[in-house]
XYZ file of C-alpha atoms in Angstrom:
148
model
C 115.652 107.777 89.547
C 113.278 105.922 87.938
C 115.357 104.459 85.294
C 117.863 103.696 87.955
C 114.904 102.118 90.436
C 113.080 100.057 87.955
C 114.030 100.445 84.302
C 117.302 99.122 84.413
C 116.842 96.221 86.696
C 115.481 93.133 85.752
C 113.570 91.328 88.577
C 114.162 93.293 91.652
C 117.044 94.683 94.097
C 118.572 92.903 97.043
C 119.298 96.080 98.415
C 119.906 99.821 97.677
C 123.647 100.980 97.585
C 125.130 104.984 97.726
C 125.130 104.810 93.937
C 121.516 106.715 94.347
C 123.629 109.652 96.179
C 126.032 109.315 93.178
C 125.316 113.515 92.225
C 124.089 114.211 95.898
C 126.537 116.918 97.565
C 129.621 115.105 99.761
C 128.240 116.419 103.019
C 125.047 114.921 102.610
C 126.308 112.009 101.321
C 128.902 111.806 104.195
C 126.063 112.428 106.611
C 123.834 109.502 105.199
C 126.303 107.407 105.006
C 129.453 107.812 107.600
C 131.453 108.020 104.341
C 131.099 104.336 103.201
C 130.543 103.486 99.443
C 128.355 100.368 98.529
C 126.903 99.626 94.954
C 123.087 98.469 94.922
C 122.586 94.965 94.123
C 119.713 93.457 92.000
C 118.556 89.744 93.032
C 120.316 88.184 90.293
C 120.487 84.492 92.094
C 116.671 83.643 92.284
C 115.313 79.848 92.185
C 111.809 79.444 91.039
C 110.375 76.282 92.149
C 109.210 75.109 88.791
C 112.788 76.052 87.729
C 111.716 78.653 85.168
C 113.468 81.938 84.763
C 112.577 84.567 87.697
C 110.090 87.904 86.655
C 109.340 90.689 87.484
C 106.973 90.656 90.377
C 103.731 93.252 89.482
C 101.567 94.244 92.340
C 97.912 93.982 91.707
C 94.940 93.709 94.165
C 95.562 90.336 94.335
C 98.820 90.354 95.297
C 99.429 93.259 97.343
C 97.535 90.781 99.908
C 100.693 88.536 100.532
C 102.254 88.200 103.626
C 105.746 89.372 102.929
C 104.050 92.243 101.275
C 103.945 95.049 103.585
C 104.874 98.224 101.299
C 103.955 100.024 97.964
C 106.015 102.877 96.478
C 104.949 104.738 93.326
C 107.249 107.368 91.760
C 105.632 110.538 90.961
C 106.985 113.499 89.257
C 106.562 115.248 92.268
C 107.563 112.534 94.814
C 107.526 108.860 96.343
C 103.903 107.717 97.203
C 104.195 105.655 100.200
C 101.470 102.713 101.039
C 100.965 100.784 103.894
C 99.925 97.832 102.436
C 98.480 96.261 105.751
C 96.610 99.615 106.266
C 95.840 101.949 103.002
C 95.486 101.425 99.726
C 96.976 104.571 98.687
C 99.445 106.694 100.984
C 100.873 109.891 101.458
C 103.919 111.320 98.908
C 106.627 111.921 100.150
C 108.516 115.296 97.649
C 111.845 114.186 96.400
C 112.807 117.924 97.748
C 112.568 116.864 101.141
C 115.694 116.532 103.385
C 116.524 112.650 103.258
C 117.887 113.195 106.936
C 114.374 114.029 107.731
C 113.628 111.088 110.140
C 109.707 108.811 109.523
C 107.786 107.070 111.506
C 107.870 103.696 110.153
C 104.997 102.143 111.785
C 102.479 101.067 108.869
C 99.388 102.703 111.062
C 100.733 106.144 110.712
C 100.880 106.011 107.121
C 97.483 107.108 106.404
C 96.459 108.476 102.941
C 94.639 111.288 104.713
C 97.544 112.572 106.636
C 100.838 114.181 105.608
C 103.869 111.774 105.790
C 104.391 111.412 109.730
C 107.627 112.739 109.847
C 110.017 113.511 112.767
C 112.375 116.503 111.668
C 115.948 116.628 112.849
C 117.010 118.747 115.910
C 117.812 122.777 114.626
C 121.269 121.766 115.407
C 121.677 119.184 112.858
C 119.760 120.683 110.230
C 121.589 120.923 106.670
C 124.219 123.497 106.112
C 124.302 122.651 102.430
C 121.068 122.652 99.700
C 119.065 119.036 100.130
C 119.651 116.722 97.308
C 116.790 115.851 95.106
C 117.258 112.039 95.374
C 115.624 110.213 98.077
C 117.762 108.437 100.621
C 116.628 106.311 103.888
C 117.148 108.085 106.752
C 118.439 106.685 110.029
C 121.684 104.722 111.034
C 124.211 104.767 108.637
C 125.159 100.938 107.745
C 128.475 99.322 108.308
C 129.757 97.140 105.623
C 128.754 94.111 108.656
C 125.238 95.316 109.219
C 125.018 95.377 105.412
């Protein structure tokens, strides 16, 4: 995951496609997904103003205080550390064992570093009938190649 998520990319992604679910079981990824394919896809058409190559954003102190920034993640062997950037300045991990059907809040106030995740679990009916994968997946609606 972490070579996929920021090793092999150059400046950033434009958005995250199924290929994270590539060795997740079919009924999960069917379930996340509605059975739709999509590749991720890096920002590969950035302009600088100065017209100079685009980098790789790093999030310091400093920076972490812009306006379009409103979320951290850091990777952890044992899971995704979450930040609310407008709240925290660390958050709550998030274990890549956890069911990525699992629905979270995603208010930035209820991401505190003192509290677990604040999750909202799935009905009993519609829990899984198959083992969790270990990749993490967003949760919620599954995206039509138009909502995309």
């Amino acid at each position: 995951m972490t070579r996929h998520l920021i090793d092999d990319v150059a400046v950033g992604w434009d958005e995250l496609g199924t290929d994270l679910l590539d060795d997740a079981p079919p009924a999960l990824v069917n379930a996340l997904t509605g059975g739709e394919h999509w590749p991720s896809r890096t920002l590969d058409h950035l302009v600088t103003p100065d017209g100079s190559p685009p980098v790789r954003m790093s999030v310091t102190d400093t920076t972490a205080d812009e306006p379009d920034m409103q979320w951290g993640y850091v990777l952890h062997r044992k899971g995704v550390e979450v930040i609310s950037l407008l709240h925290e300045d660390i958050g709550p991990l998030v274990s890549w064992s956890i069911d990525p059907r699992t629905a979270f809040n995603d208010h930035p106030a209820a991401w505190s570093s003192l509290d677990a995740p604040p999750s909202i679990r799935t009905p009993r009916g519609n829990q899984p009938q198959s083992a969790p994968a270990a990749a993490p997946a967003k949760a919620g609606t599954p995206r039509t190649a138009a909502g995309r």
